[in-house]
Short mmCIF file of C-alpha atoms in Angstrom, two decimals:
data_model
loop_
_atom_site.label_atom_id
_atom_site.label_comp_id
_atom_site.label_asym_id
_atom_site.label_seq_id
_atom_site.Cartn_x
_atom_site.Cartn_y
_atom_site.Cartn_z
CA MET E 1 90.67 95.31 71.12
CA LYS E 2 93.77 95.52 73.36
CA ASN E 3 93.74 98.19 76.26
CA TRP E 4 97.08 97.49 78.31
CA GLN E 5 99.90 97.49 75.76
CA THR E 6 101.58 100.73 76.21
CA LYS E 7 103.48 102.51 79.07
CA GLU E 8 100.65 104.90 79.53
CA GLU E 9 97.83 102.07 79.28
CA LEU E 10 99.89 99.98 81.89
CA THR E 11 100.30 102.81 84.23
CA ASP E 12 96.62 103.53 83.98
CA LEU E 13 95.81 99.79 84.76
CA LEU E 14 98.23 99.72 87.59
CA CYS E 15 96.87 102.74 89.25
CA SER E 16 93.23 101.33 89.09
CA LEU E 17 94.47 98.07 90.74
CA VAL E 18 96.34 99.96 93.35
CA ASN E 19 93.02 102.04 94.03
CA HIS E 20 91.64 98.87 95.46
CA GLN E 21 92.97 98.89 99.04
CA SER E 22 93.49 94.95 99.09
CA ILE E 23 95.31 94.77 102.35
CA THR E 24 95.49 91.17 103.40
CA GLY E 25 92.45 90.16 105.23
CA SER E 26 90.39 93.13 104.34
CA THR E 27 86.93 93.49 102.44
CA ALA E 28 88.95 95.16 99.50
CA GLU E 29 91.08 91.93 99.18
CA ILE E 30 87.71 90.13 98.37
CA ALA E 31 86.63 93.13 95.84
CA LEU E 32 89.89 93.17 93.80
CA PRO E 33 89.53 89.85 92.04
CA GLU E 34 86.04 90.47 91.15
CA TYR E 35 87.10 93.86 89.61
CA ILE E 36 89.93 91.84 87.71
CA HIS E 37 87.21 89.46 86.68
CA HIS E 38 85.09 92.28 85.36
CA LEU E 39 87.94 93.88 83.46
CA LEU E 40 88.67 90.52 81.77
CA SER E 41 85.20 89.57 81.18
CA GLN E 42 84.81 92.60 78.74
CA LYS E 43 86.97 90.81 76.40
CA GLU E 44 85.11 89.34 73.65
CA TYR E 45 87.36 85.94 73.98
CA PHE E 46 86.06 85.31 77.72
CA GLN E 47 82.42 86.20 76.55
CA LYS E 48 82.63 83.31 74.16
CA HIS E 49 84.45 81.24 76.63
CA GLU E 50 82.95 81.92 79.94
CA SER E 51 84.28 78.75 81.64
CA TYR E 52 87.92 79.86 80.96
CA LEU E 53 87.56 82.93 83.25
CA LYS E 54 86.65 81.78 86.96
CA LEU E 55 86.69 83.03 90.44
CA HIS E 56 87.49 80.14 92.98
CA PRO E 57 86.56 80.54 96.64
CA LEU E 58 88.97 79.97 99.55
CA ASP E 59 87.47 78.45 102.67
CA ASP E 60 87.10 81.90 104.39
CA GLY E 61 85.35 83.60 101.48
CA ARG E 62 88.19 85.07 99.79
CA ARG E 63 88.73 84.32 96.12
CA LEU E 64 91.49 83.55 93.56
CA LEU E 65 91.04 84.10 90.00
CA THR E 66 92.17 82.11 86.92
CA ALA E 67 91.95 82.96 83.33
CA LEU E 68 92.78 80.51 80.46
CA VAL E 69 93.59 81.37 76.66
CA LYS E 70 93.94 78.39 74.53
CA LYS E 71 95.62 77.96 71.36
CA GLY E 72 93.71 75.61 69.18
CA GLU E 73 94.49 72.07 70.24
CA SER E 74 97.74 72.96 71.92
CA LYS E 75 98.69 71.56 75.26
CA GLU E 76 101.69 73.54 76.12
CA THR E 77 100.83 76.03 78.74
CA VAL E 78 102.60 78.60 80.47
CA ILE E 79 101.47 79.67 83.84
CA LEU E 80 101.59 83.51 84.91
CA LEU E 81 101.52 83.64 88.65
CA SER E 82 100.77 86.73 90.90
CA HIS E 83 99.30 87.93 94.20
CA PHE E 84 97.19 90.96 94.65
CA ASP E 85 96.98 91.46 98.32
CA VAL E 86 99.28 94.01 99.99
CA VAL E 87 100.63 94.75 103.43
CA GLY E 88 99.22 97.75 105.60
CA VAL E 89 99.78 101.33 105.22
CA GLU E 90 100.26 102.52 108.95
CA ASP E 91 103.94 103.33 107.96
CA TYR E 92 102.75 106.22 105.71
CA GLY E 93 101.97 108.34 108.61
CA ASN E 94 100.14 111.45 107.56
CA LEU E 95 100.23 110.49 103.96
CA GLN E 96 98.10 107.14 104.69
CA ASN E 97 95.24 108.59 102.98
CA LEU E 98 97.22 108.72 99.74
CA ALA E 99 98.94 105.40 99.91
CA PHE E 100 96.54 103.87 97.42
CA HIS E 101 96.50 106.68 94.92
CA PRO E 102 99.69 106.50 93.20
CA ARG E 103 99.61 109.60 90.98
CA GLU E 104 98.48 111.94 93.97
CA LEU E 105 101.00 110.19 96.27
CA THR E 106 103.82 110.78 93.88
CA ARG E 107 102.91 114.43 93.45
CA GLU E 108 102.84 114.82 97.13
CA MET E 109 106.04 113.12 97.54
CA LYS E 110 107.66 115.58 95.18
CA LYS E 111 106.46 118.70 97.46
CA MET E 112 108.43 117.20 100.28
CA LYS E 113 111.30 115.83 98.25
CA ASP E 114 113.92 117.70 100.34
CA GLU E 115 112.74 115.67 103.54
CA LEU E 116 113.34 112.19 101.72
CA PRO E 117 116.28 109.95 101.70
CA ASP E 118 119.01 110.77 98.97
CA GLU E 119 118.26 107.76 96.95
CA VAL E 120 114.59 108.54 96.75
CA GLN E 121 115.31 112.14 95.88
CA SER E 122 117.68 110.97 93.11
CA ASP E 123 115.06 108.57 91.72
CA MET E 124 112.51 111.15 91.90
CA GLU E 125 114.47 113.52 89.76
CA THR E 126 113.98 111.34 86.73
CA GLY E 127 110.41 111.58 86.74
CA GLU E 128 109.95 107.82 86.05
CA TRP E 129 108.91 106.54 89.54
CA LEU E 130 105.33 105.83 90.78
CA PHE E 131 104.91 105.65 94.47
CA GLY E 132 102.25 103.74 96.37
CA ARG E 133 101.50 100.63 98.33
CA GLY E 134 101.48 97.81 95.87
CA THR E 135 102.94 99.64 93.02
CA MET E 136 106.00 97.38 93.41
CA ASP E 137 104.85 94.39 95.41
CA MET E 138 103.08 93.19 93.15
CA LYS E 139 100.32 94.80 91.23
CA ALA E 140 102.79 95.89 88.50
CA GLY E 141 103.41 92.15 87.79
CA LEU E 142 99.74 91.47 87.81
CA ALA E 143 99.22 94.34 85.34
CA LEU E 144 101.97 92.97 82.98
CA HIS E 145 100.18 89.50 83.16
CA MET E 146 96.85 91.17 82.24
CA SER E 147 98.69 92.78 79.21
CA ILE E 148 100.10 89.21 78.11
CA VAL E 149 96.42 87.58 78.41
CA GLU E 150 95.38 90.41 75.80
CA GLN E 151 98.37 89.28 73.37
CA ALA E 152 97.35 85.76 73.92
CA ILE E 153 93.68 86.51 72.95
CA ASP E 154 95.21 88.27 69.84
CA ASP E 155 96.80 84.82 68.96
CA GLU E 156 100.45 86.11 69.50
CA PHE E 157 101.61 82.92 71.30
CA ASP E 158 102.24 79.47 70.12
CA GLY E 159 100.67 77.82 73.03
CA ASN E 160 98.23 78.57 76.00
CA ILE E 161 98.47 81.15 78.74
CA LEU E 162 96.89 80.55 82.06
CA LEU E 163 96.78 83.68 84.43
CA VAL E 164 96.59 82.90 88.22
CA THR E 165 96.34 85.58 90.74
CA VAL E 166 95.71 84.81 94.37
CA PRO E 167 94.97 86.50 97.65
CA ASP E 168 96.89 86.23 101.02
CA GLU E 169 100.48 85.89 99.75
CA GLU E 170 101.66 88.23 102.27
CA VAL E 171 100.41 86.35 105.35
CA ASN E 172 99.70 82.44 104.96
CA SER E 173 99.57 81.81 101.33
CA GLN E 174 96.23 80.19 101.53
CA GLY E 175 95.52 81.74 98.04
CA MET E 176 98.16 79.66 96.59
CA LEU E 177 97.46 76.50 98.53
CA THR E 178 93.86 76.73 97.30
CA ALA E 179 95.14 77.20 93.77
CA LEU E 180 97.05 73.86 93.79
CA PRO E 181 94.17 71.65 93.42
CA VAL E 182 92.46 74.06 90.91
CA LEU E 183 95.62 73.89 88.82
CA ASN E 184 95.43 70.27 88.93
CA GLU E 185 91.82 70.12 87.84
CA LEU E 186 92.29 72.56 84.99
CA LYS E 187 95.19 70.38 83.80
CA GLU E 188 93.10 67.32 83.75
CA GLU E 189 89.91 69.01 82.30
CA GLU E 190 91.53 70.93 79.57
CA ASN E 191 94.33 68.37 78.82
CA LEU E 192 97.07 70.85 79.56
CA VAL E 193 100.84 70.40 79.88
CA TYR E 194 102.37 72.95 82.29
CA GLN E 195 105.66 73.90 80.59
CA ALA E 196 106.72 76.25 83.49
CA CYS E 197 105.34 78.75 86.01
CA LEU E 198 106.45 82.42 85.34
CA ASN E 199 106.11 84.65 88.43
CA GLY E 200 106.07 88.53 88.21
CA GLU E 201 107.35 89.48 91.55
CA PRO E 202 109.63 92.59 91.43
CA MET E 203 113.33 92.22 91.56
CA PHE E 204 114.87 92.70 94.92
CA SER E 205 118.35 94.58 95.37
CA LYS E 206 120.81 92.92 97.60
CA TYR E 207 122.02 95.91 99.08
CA PRO E 208 121.14 99.79 98.86
CA GLY E 209 122.25 101.11 95.42
CA ASP E 210 122.65 97.58 94.01
CA PRO E 211 122.71 98.67 90.31
CA ALA E 212 121.98 94.97 88.94
CA TYR E 213 118.80 93.88 87.19
CA TYR E 214 117.64 90.49 88.38
CA VAL E 215 115.84 87.64 87.11
CA TYR E 216 115.35 84.49 89.21
CA ALA E 217 115.29 80.80 88.59
CA GLY E 218 113.80 79.68 92.03
CA SER E 219 112.69 80.97 95.21
CA ILE E 220 114.23 81.08 98.79
CA GLY E 221 112.64 78.79 101.61
CA LYS E 222 111.32 79.49 105.02
CA VAL E 223 110.41 77.60 108.01
CA LEU E 224 108.82 78.79 111.24
CA PRO E 225 109.89 77.18 114.28
CA GLY E 226 107.97 77.73 117.29
CA PHE E 227 109.17 77.15 121.07
CA TYR E 228 106.82 76.57 123.81
CA CYS E 229 108.28 77.21 127.16
CA TYR E 230 106.53 75.45 129.84
CA GLY E 231 107.59 76.79 133.20
CA LYS E 232 106.84 76.04 136.80
CA GLU E 233 104.74 78.89 138.32
CA SER E 234 105.29 80.10 141.77
CA HIS E 235 104.42 83.29 143.98
CA VAL E 236 106.73 86.25 143.21
CA GLY E 237 107.71 85.95 146.93
CA GLU E 238 109.30 82.47 146.22
CA PRO E 239 110.95 82.83 142.88
CA PHE E 240 113.18 79.74 143.37
CA ALA E 241 110.11 77.43 143.84
CA GLY E 242 109.49 77.55 139.95
CA ILE E 243 111.16 78.34 136.79
CA ASN E 244 109.64 81.50 134.90
CA PRO E 245 109.00 80.76 131.17
CA ASN E 246 110.00 84.43 130.50
CA LEU E 247 113.52 83.73 131.75
CA MET E 248 113.53 80.55 129.53
CA VAL E 249 112.54 82.52 126.29
CA SER E 250 115.14 85.15 127.03
CA PHE E 251 117.85 82.44 127.01
CA LEU E 252 116.50 81.00 123.87
CA SER E 253 116.66 84.52 122.22
CA GLN E 254 120.18 84.60 123.12
CA GLN E 255 120.78 81.28 121.43
CA LEU E 256 118.86 81.98 118.16
CA GLU E 257 118.61 85.73 117.34
CA LEU E 258 121.18 86.33 114.53
CA ASN E 259 122.68 82.84 115.22
CA GLU E 260 125.34 82.72 112.43
CA THR E 261 125.45 78.73 112.28
CA PHE E 262 122.14 79.20 110.31
CA ILE E 263 123.59 81.45 107.60
CA GLU E 264 123.69 79.67 104.25
CA LYS E 265 125.80 80.73 101.13
CA ILE E 266 125.14 79.36 97.59
CA GLU E 267 127.54 81.17 95.16
CA ASN E 268 126.36 84.81 95.62
CA GLU E 269 123.24 84.09 97.68
CA VAL E 270 123.58 84.45 101.46
CA THR E 271 120.63 83.88 103.78
CA PRO E 272 120.25 86.23 106.84
CA PRO E 273 120.42 84.70 110.24
CA PRO E 274 117.28 83.90 112.21
CA VAL E 275 115.22 86.83 113.76
CA SER E 276 112.37 86.56 116.23
CA LEU E 277 108.92 87.33 114.71
CA MET E 278 106.90 86.57 118.19
CA GLN E 279 108.06 86.52 121.93
CA ARG E 280 105.53 86.57 124.85
CA ASP E 281 104.23 84.85 127.85
CA LEU E 282 100.80 83.34 127.68
CA LYS E 283 99.38 84.83 130.85
CA GLU E 284 96.09 86.36 130.17
CA GLU E 285 95.67 88.59 133.36
CA TYR E 286 97.79 90.11 135.99
CA SER E 287 98.45 88.54 139.21
CA VAL E 288 101.47 87.97 141.45
CA GLN E 289 101.69 84.35 140.20
CA THR E 290 104.52 84.08 137.47
CA PRO E 291 103.23 82.85 134.03
CA LYS E 292 102.81 79.17 133.37
CA ALA E 293 104.21 79.42 129.64
CA ALA E 294 105.79 81.36 127.14
CA ILE E 295 105.98 81.28 123.12
CA ALA E 296 108.52 82.44 120.75
CA MET E 297 108.61 81.91 117.07
CA TYR E 298 111.80 82.62 114.53
CA ASN E 299 111.82 83.35 110.96
CA VAL E 300 114.52 80.90 109.44
CA LEU E 301 115.35 81.21 105.76
CA TYR E 302 117.08 78.47 103.85
CA LEU E 303 118.51 77.82 100.41
CA LYS E 304 119.62 73.92 100.16
CA GLN E 305 119.88 72.78 103.78
CA THR E 306 117.65 69.72 104.61
CA PHE E 307 115.17 69.84 107.19
CA ALA E 308 116.94 67.43 109.09
CA ASP E 309 120.02 69.59 109.21
CA LEU E 310 117.83 72.80 110.11
CA ASN E 311 116.16 70.74 112.93
CA LYS E 312 119.45 69.43 114.30
CA LYS E 313 120.58 73.23 114.57
CA LEU E 314 117.39 74.40 116.07
CA LEU E 315 117.27 71.59 118.58
CA ALA E 316 121.00 72.02 119.53
CA SER E 317 120.28 75.87 120.08
CA THR E 318 117.15 74.82 122.43
CA LYS E 319 119.46 72.33 124.32
CA ALA E 320 121.96 74.97 124.79
CA ALA E 321 119.53 77.36 126.17
CA ALA E 322 118.06 74.75 128.53
CA ALA E 323 121.84 74.17 129.90
CA GLU E 324 122.15 77.93 130.30
CA ILE E 325 118.87 78.31 132.17
CA GLU E 326 119.97 75.60 134.50
CA ASN E 327 123.44 76.98 135.27
CA TYR E 328 121.89 80.56 135.68
CA VAL E 329 119.09 79.51 138.24
CA LYS E 330 121.69 77.49 140.18
CA GLN E 331 124.18 80.33 140.14
CA LYS E 332 121.55 82.78 141.33
CA ALA E 333 120.19 80.07 143.87
CA ALA E 334 123.78 79.94 145.32
CA HIS E 335 124.15 83.76 145.89
CA TYR E 336 120.80 83.76 147.56
CA SER E 337 121.63 80.98 149.97
CA ASN E 338 124.76 82.64 150.99
CA ILE E 339 122.22 85.37 152.39
CA ALA E 340 119.29 83.57 153.37
CA THR E 341 121.27 80.64 155.05
CA ASP E 342 118.03 78.24 155.67
CA PHE E 343 117.33 78.32 151.91
CA THR E 344 117.95 75.03 149.96
CA MET E 345 117.48 74.95 146.29
CA PRO E 346 115.82 72.11 144.62
CA ASP E 347 117.30 70.36 141.62
CA VAL E 348 116.78 72.39 138.25
CA SER E 349 116.42 70.36 135.01
CA VAL E 350 114.89 71.47 131.78
CA THR E 351 113.42 69.06 129.49
CA VAL E 352 113.70 69.68 125.79
CA MET E 353 111.42 67.75 123.38
CA MET E 354 110.15 67.69 119.83
CA TYR E 355 106.57 67.94 119.10
CA GLU E 356 106.20 64.56 117.92
CA ASP E 357 107.78 63.16 120.99
CA LEU E 358 105.40 65.25 123.19
CA PHE E 359 102.52 63.85 121.17
CA ALA E 360 103.99 60.27 121.60
CA GLU E 361 104.31 60.75 125.66
CA ALA E 362 100.58 62.11 125.78
CA VAL E 363 99.44 59.06 123.85
CA LYS E 364 101.38 56.73 125.97
CA ARG E 365 99.80 58.24 128.97
CA TYR E 366 96.20 58.71 128.00
CA GLY E 367 95.61 56.75 124.62
CA SER E 368 95.39 58.02 121.17
CA ASP E 369 91.58 58.21 121.42
CA GLU E 370 91.79 60.82 124.36
CA VAL E 371 94.61 62.77 122.70
CA LEU E 372 92.65 63.02 119.40
CA ARG E 373 89.49 63.79 121.21
CA ARG E 374 91.01 66.79 122.96
CA GLN E 375 92.60 67.97 119.63
CA ASN E 376 89.11 67.60 117.94
CA LEU E 377 87.55 69.56 120.61
CA LEU E 378 90.07 72.35 120.19
CA VAL E 379 89.70 72.54 116.47
CA SER E 380 85.81 72.64 116.84
CA GLN E 381 86.10 75.68 119.14
CA ARG E 382 88.94 77.38 117.28
CA ASP E 383 88.87 81.17 117.04
CA THR E 384 92.54 82.06 116.48
CA GLY E 385 95.10 82.41 113.59
CA ASP E 386 97.42 79.57 112.64
CA ARG E 387 100.39 80.61 114.96
CA ASP E 388 98.17 81.02 118.03
CA PHE E 389 96.35 77.76 117.49
CA SER E 390 99.36 76.03 116.83
CA THR E 391 100.61 76.96 120.30
CA ILE E 392 97.31 76.13 121.70
CA LEU E 393 97.64 72.52 120.31
CA VAL E 394 101.11 72.24 121.97
CA GLN E 395 100.04 73.79 125.30
CA GLU E 396 97.33 71.02 125.40
CA LEU E 397 99.61 68.30 125.24
CA ALA E 398 102.03 69.79 127.67
CA SER E 399 99.38 70.40 130.14
CA MET E 400 98.57 66.56 129.85
CA CYS E 401 102.39 65.84 130.85
CA LYS E 402 102.78 68.67 133.61
CA ASP E 403 105.41 66.78 135.41
CA LEU E 404 107.91 67.16 132.57
CA ALA E 405 107.99 70.97 133.35
CA PRO E 406 110.27 72.99 133.08
CA LEU E 407 109.78 71.90 129.40
CA MET E 408 110.87 73.44 126.15
CA VAL E 409 109.13 72.04 123.05
CA LEU E 410 110.19 72.70 119.47
CA PHE E 411 107.45 72.58 116.71
CA TYR E 412 106.68 74.24 113.40
CA SER E 413 103.96 76.59 112.38
CA PRO E 414 102.66 77.72 109.07
CA PRO E 415 103.39 79.48 106.79
CA PHE E 416 106.18 77.22 105.25
CA TYR E 417 107.67 77.83 102.13
CA PRO E 418 110.02 75.11 100.44
CA ALA E 419 113.01 76.32 98.91
CA VAL E 420 112.70 75.76 95.19
CA SER E 421 115.11 75.90 92.21
CA SER E 422 115.22 75.37 88.38
CA TYR E 423 118.70 76.96 88.08
CA ASN E 424 120.35 73.73 86.82
CA ASP E 425 117.41 72.94 84.48
CA PRO E 426 118.74 73.05 80.74
CA TYR E 427 115.34 74.24 79.74
CA ILE E 428 115.10 77.15 81.92
CA LYS E 429 118.84 77.90 81.39
CA ASP E 430 117.93 78.22 77.66
CA VAL E 431 115.15 80.69 78.34
CA MET E 432 117.49 82.71 80.65
CA ASP E 433 120.22 82.78 78.17
CA HIS E 434 117.73 83.97 75.39
CA VAL E 435 116.15 86.38 77.59
CA LYS E 436 119.63 87.98 78.65
CA THR E 437 120.93 88.04 74.92
CA TYR E 438 117.69 89.76 73.89
CA THR E 439 117.75 92.31 76.43
CA SER E 440 121.40 93.09 75.91
CA SER E 441 121.00 93.46 72.28
CA THR E 442 117.68 95.25 72.20
CA TYR E 443 118.00 97.55 75.31
CA LYS E 444 121.85 97.65 76.12
CA MET E 445 121.13 96.31 79.58
CA ASP E 446 122.49 93.27 81.34
CA LEU E 447 120.42 90.96 83.28
CA THR E 448 121.71 89.02 86.19
CA VAL E 449 120.31 85.31 86.71
CA ALA E 450 119.99 84.73 90.38
CA GLU E 451 119.08 81.21 91.53
CA PHE E 452 116.84 82.41 94.33
CA PHE E 453 114.18 85.24 94.87
CA THR E 454 114.92 86.21 98.25
CA GLY E 455 111.58 87.85 99.06
CA LEU E 456 109.54 84.71 99.57
CA SER E 457 107.10 83.79 96.86
CA ASP E 458 104.35 81.49 95.92
CA LEU E 459 106.78 79.67 93.50
CA SER E 460 107.72 77.56 96.60
CA PHE E 461 104.44 75.56 96.12
CA LEU E 462 105.10 74.69 92.45
CA GLY E 463 108.87 74.46 91.71
CA PRO E 464 111.37 71.53 92.28
CA VAL E 465 112.57 71.56 95.80
CA SER E 466 116.10 72.44 96.15
CA SER E 467 117.05 70.23 99.08
CA LYS E 468 116.65 66.37 99.30
CA SER E 469 114.25 66.79 102.32
CA LYS E 470 111.00 65.01 102.60
CA LEU E 471 108.15 67.40 103.54
CA ASN E 472 106.90 64.85 106.09
CA GLN E 473 110.01 65.39 107.96
CA LEU E 474 108.56 68.92 108.85
CA THR E 475 105.03 68.19 108.89
CA ILE E 476 105.30 65.49 111.50
CA ASN E 477 106.16 68.28 114.02
CA MET E 478 103.60 70.68 112.66
CA PRO E 479 100.73 70.58 115.09
CA LEU E 480 98.20 72.21 112.61
CA GLN E 481 98.71 69.38 110.24
CA ASN E 482 95.50 67.42 109.99
CA ASN E 483 94.06 69.79 112.58
CA GLY E 484 92.13 72.06 110.37
CA PHE E 485 95.14 72.50 108.10
CA VAL E 486 96.75 70.23 105.54
CA PHE E 487 99.95 71.00 103.58
CA PRO E 488 99.15 69.57 100.19
CA GLU E 489 102.29 67.42 99.64
CA ASP E 490 100.56 65.08 97.32
CA VAL E 491 99.10 67.89 94.84
CA MET E 492 102.53 69.62 94.97
CA GLU E 493 104.43 66.52 93.93
CA LYS E 494 101.84 66.07 90.84
CA LEU E 495 102.36 69.68 89.94
CA THR E 496 105.98 70.17 90.19
CA MET E 497 107.30 72.07 87.22
CA PRO E 498 110.24 74.48 86.22
CA VAL E 499 109.90 77.94 87.79
CA LEU E 500 111.24 81.32 87.09
CA ASN E 501 110.59 84.88 87.99
CA ILE E 502 110.95 87.96 85.78
CA GLY E 503 109.46 90.89 87.16
CA PRO E 504 109.43 94.77 87.23
CA LEU E 505 111.91 97.12 88.77
CA GLY E 506 110.99 98.75 92.20
CA LYS E 507 112.40 99.73 95.49
CA ALA E 508 111.36 99.68 98.97
CA PRO E 509 108.85 96.85 99.38
CA HIS E 510 106.64 96.93 102.50
CA GLN E 511 107.94 100.58 103.24
CA TRP E 512 106.30 103.82 102.83
CA THR E 513 108.66 104.84 99.99
CA GLU E 514 107.70 101.80 97.96
CA ARG E 515 107.89 102.83 94.32
CA LEU E 516 108.03 101.36 90.83
CA GLU E 517 110.31 102.56 88.10
CA LEU E 518 108.25 102.83 84.81
CA VAL E 519 110.58 102.80 81.78
CA TYR E 520 112.04 99.34 82.38
CA SER E 521 108.77 98.04 84.01
CA PHE E 522 106.34 99.24 81.43
CA GLU E 523 108.44 99.80 78.22
CA TYR E 524 111.02 97.23 78.15
CA LEU E 525 109.90 94.48 80.27
CA PRO E 526 106.70 93.67 78.21
CA GLN E 527 108.73 92.70 75.31
CA ILE E 528 111.33 90.87 77.68
CA LEU E 529 108.33 88.85 78.89
CA LYS E 530 107.11 88.20 75.60
CA GLU E 531 110.53 86.74 74.24
CA ALA E 532 110.60 84.64 77.38
CA ILE E 533 106.97 83.29 77.09
CA GLN E 534 107.61 82.31 73.43
CA ARG E 535 110.59 80.43 74.45
CA LEU E 536 108.95 78.60 77.44
CA LEU E 537 106.28 77.38 74.83
CA VAL E 538 108.59 75.51 72.55
CA PRO E 539 107.68 71.80 73.16
CA LYS E 540 110.31 70.13 75.27
CA SER E 541 112.30 67.29 73.46
#
């Protein structure tokens, strides 16, 4: 018996999924896959084939879920990918307690309609929008995939369907990284051929009021460069006796924040410029001594640039900041010496290094055994997240080479999302052309195929990389690599497959007005997805 096929049934399922407050890192993030497992385990198919429905543990106790529906001896398999974690709800203000109750929240939003932005009011007038955290991003996609699983159980596809839903997409993608070896094992154990991975992330508007309906043949890439600024501490009464790392990061910010040289345009896709995600000194308590060090991290998105090109730009910006710091301090010292005539300013020189160079320098001075011993000790005592621990690892090396200060070190931290694209793959082109034709003839709607999904997605770990970069060009400057974290390059290469994203229509992801449009999402899209999957399951020649 199928329970999730009509618009009303899908809406009910979505509301039940949203009711689980699966904020990344919360206990509800653990509870939700258990609930999904419970729902699917009611199906007679999974009662007969219990091994096809599994919860798989992450190292931290969270779990991902896989559900496989096999078609006889068929090998051809389409992976349906989703994530079930959501961002927090602090932005909902006095509506926070309703954020995970879509129908109640939607009714409450209607009461305050006149206070809402014009676009929200306009949508609300149609009566076809459902508000709530996770309605758009991305539990509607998960609900649709569960609907497809029902269809597969009912023998409606000429091939296998594998549902994969993971936690932690919104923070570190540990769910997807854990899923990679799981997928590889399933492939070997069940003799599967992965035709493609179909993600269900919602379509993202390119600008407010954008009327286009998007499907995607890839996903944007992201690197998270970190900049460790190791200054020379001094007493506040002798500011020229050292270099304040807060000054250093301020010049770095001027070089990197919104820097247009990083903007990349591929046809109609344009990446936004870098923005700072973290900037602070590392002083833990107040005193009249200046801080020893400061840290800054930047969000850098890319499409087809190589890591070498990105790194070259980041290093050039760092060196430009170092030169400006030197000039600024010398200029201020000159003004000070005009007043304090007995003052003599020492030479100022800011060193710029990559992480791999700092590591090599520490090994040269102390030997590899001592450097590794110190890093292993830090790993054994770790009690911080990936970003902070990356900084600690760099800080340890810098402390071993104090004479290099003032020093700026460029390194990389997780999360890292490779840019991937199947846009020029004839197989995916055929599927997209078929989906566009079907949607136009059946629903009188035009779909736009975009090369890159711009909201970041876990497709980055399965699709063909869009640039010619080797991943080790980045991981060699990632302190966390092999220090409690391994970016699984080998498994990714084994699993690389065509990717595409066909998802529901929604608006305002990560905002308190997050909402899902129900007619396209739950009336039209189920049939569009069915057409796409049937086409994906055609054996490749």
